[in-house]
Amino acid sequence: AQSVTQPDIHITVSEGASLELRCNYSYGATPYLFWYVQSPGQGLQLLLKYFSGDTLVQGIKGFEAEFKRSQSSFNLRKPSVHWSDAAEYFCAVVWMDSSYKLIFGSGTRLLVRP
Amino acid sequence: DAGVIQSPRHEVTEMGQEVTLRCKPISGHNSLFWYRQTMMRGLELLIYFNNNVPIDDSGMPEDRFSAKMPNASFSTLKIQPSEPRDSAVYFCASRPTGTGSNEQYFGPGTRLTVT
């Protein structure tokens, strides 16, 4: 079955610290991978995406993510977190054999300590 | 460019009433999606349109829910009659035409409260 797992429900980091949010997927077909961010009361904003090529992708707001096929992972990273990064982050996957269906993880809520 | 536009942003209604949510996709996008977000179930795809035609409505909870896309620039999601368990945030998203990238752009959502 197609599934996306974000194992951390909440993560708290201090401002200026580095961040890594985990995402794993299961299913054999080739994935298209996305990270979205949702601020309170807002819609989902696309941070970055991976389709092919370089497995390290850069996104907006200083975020990056690395696709590791052997680990079925697509972890999101940021070297130095800002207070404005506090939000909920969703990993999402479209598999090539179901070309439209975006499967979301359950989300990770990021809290930033001043 | 304007993003995906949804209206209303907030809707409070009483159980049994009809609710209509509206969406205007990004111009030129030929795919449109309706999602529902709740604490219990997260983000769920309700229905997917391609070129104004419903392709997959398997996520529509029950017959009380219906969606239409009369033209490329407008879609509605209707709930009749509404029930308290329909309370959620409903998102509309659109996807560019023929890019092969599958990225979806989301609207700000409609927060529905059914009392």
Short mmCIF file of C-alpha atoms in Angstrom, two decimals, chain A residues 11-109:
data_model
loop_
_atom_site.label_atom_id
_atom_site.label_comp_id
_atom_site.label_asym_id
_atom_site.label_seq_id
_atom_site.Cartn_x
_atom_site.Cartn_y
_atom_site.Cartn_z
CA ILE A 11 9.78 18.84 17.17
CA THR A 12 11.11 21.73 19.23
CA VAL A 13 14.37 23.45 18.35
CA SER A 14 16.06 26.61 19.51
CA GLU A 15 16.30 29.53 17.15
CA GLY A 16 19.55 29.29 15.23
CA ALA A 17 19.83 25.54 15.66
CA SER A 18 19.78 23.10 12.78
CA LEU A 19 16.68 21.16 11.85
CA GLU A 20 15.93 17.82 10.25
CA LEU A 21 12.40 16.56 9.68
CA ARG A 22 12.03 12.95 8.70
CA CYS A 23 9.90 11.46 5.95
CA ASN A 24 9.72 7.87 4.77
CA TYR A 25 7.53 6.34 2.11
CA SER A 26 6.56 2.85 1.19
CA TYR A 27 5.67 1.52 -2.24
CA GLY A 28 7.80 0.33 -5.10
CA ALA A 29 7.01 2.68 -7.95
CA THR A 30 9.10 5.75 -8.69
CA PRO A 31 8.07 8.62 -6.42
CA TYR A 32 7.72 12.34 -6.93
CA LEU A 33 8.44 13.91 -3.54
CA PHE A 34 7.33 17.18 -1.99
CA TRP A 35 7.52 19.13 1.22
CA TYR A 36 4.79 21.61 2.08
CA VAL A 37 4.56 24.04 4.98
CA GLN A 38 1.36 25.18 6.64
CA SER A 39 1.31 28.17 8.96
CA PRO A 40 -1.61 28.46 11.39
CA GLY A 41 -4.84 29.26 9.58
CA GLN A 42 -3.14 29.18 6.21
CA GLY A 43 -3.03 26.92 3.20
CA LEU A 44 -0.16 24.70 2.19
CA GLN A 45 2.86 26.28 0.57
CA LEU A 46 5.25 24.22 -1.53
CA LEU A 47 8.77 24.32 -0.08
CA LEU A 48 10.55 22.05 -2.52
CA LYS A 49 10.15 19.05 -4.78
CA TYR A 50 12.16 16.17 -6.19
CA PHE A 51 11.48 14.37 -9.45
CA SER A 52 14.83 13.22 -10.76
CA GLY A 53 18.48 14.17 -11.03
CA ASP A 54 20.49 15.55 -8.15
CA THR A 55 19.17 13.94 -4.98
CA LEU A 56 19.81 17.06 -2.92
CA VAL A 57 17.23 19.69 -3.75
CA GLN A 58 17.07 23.29 -2.63
CA GLY A 59 13.82 25.00 -1.78
CA ILE A 60 12.50 28.30 -0.57
CA LYS A 61 13.21 29.86 2.81
CA GLY A 62 16.62 28.16 3.06
CA PHE A 63 15.28 24.61 3.20
CA GLU A 64 16.78 21.62 1.46
CA ALA A 65 15.90 17.94 1.25
CA GLU A 66 17.78 14.83 0.26
CA PHE A 67 16.25 11.86 -1.52
CA LYS A 68 17.74 8.53 -0.45
CA ARG A 69 16.24 5.76 -2.51
CA SER A 70 17.93 3.00 -0.50
CA GLN A 71 16.27 4.30 2.65
CA SER A 72 12.97 5.37 1.03
CA SER A 73 13.47 8.71 2.70
CA PHE A 74 13.18 12.38 1.84
CA ASN A 75 14.26 14.31 4.93
CA LEU A 76 13.93 18.07 5.15
CA ARG A 77 16.78 20.13 6.58
CA LYS A 78 17.63 23.68 7.46
CA PRO A 79 21.00 24.72 8.89
CA SER A 80 19.68 27.56 11.07
CA VAL A 81 16.06 27.85 12.12
CA HIS A 82 14.30 31.19 12.45
CA TRP A 83 11.32 31.86 14.73
CA SER A 84 9.17 32.38 11.63
CA ASP A 85 9.75 28.75 10.63
CA ALA A 86 7.37 27.59 13.35
CA ALA A 87 4.61 25.81 11.42
CA GLU A 88 3.43 22.38 10.40
CA TYR A 89 5.39 20.56 7.74
CA PHE A 90 3.95 17.92 5.46
CA CYS A 91 5.82 15.44 3.32
CA ALA A 92 3.86 14.27 0.27
CA VAL A 93 4.40 11.76 -2.50
CA VAL A 94 2.93 11.11 -5.93
CA TRP A 95 3.81 7.76 -7.39
CA MET A 96 4.37 7.53 -11.14
CA ASP A 97 1.77 4.81 -11.55
CA SER A 98 -0.96 6.97 -9.99
CA SER A 99 0.02 10.23 -11.55
CA TYR A 100 -2.24 12.58 -9.67
CA LYS A 101 -2.85 11.20 -6.23
CA LEU A 102 -0.82 13.16 -3.68
CA ILE A 103 -0.41 11.11 -0.51
CA PHE A 104 0.40 13.19 2.57
CA GLY A 105 2.19 12.29 5.74
CA SER A 106 0.52 13.14 9.02
CA GLY A 107 2.65 16.24 9.48
CA THR A 108 5.30 17.43 11.93
CA ARG A 109 4.64 20.50 14.02
#
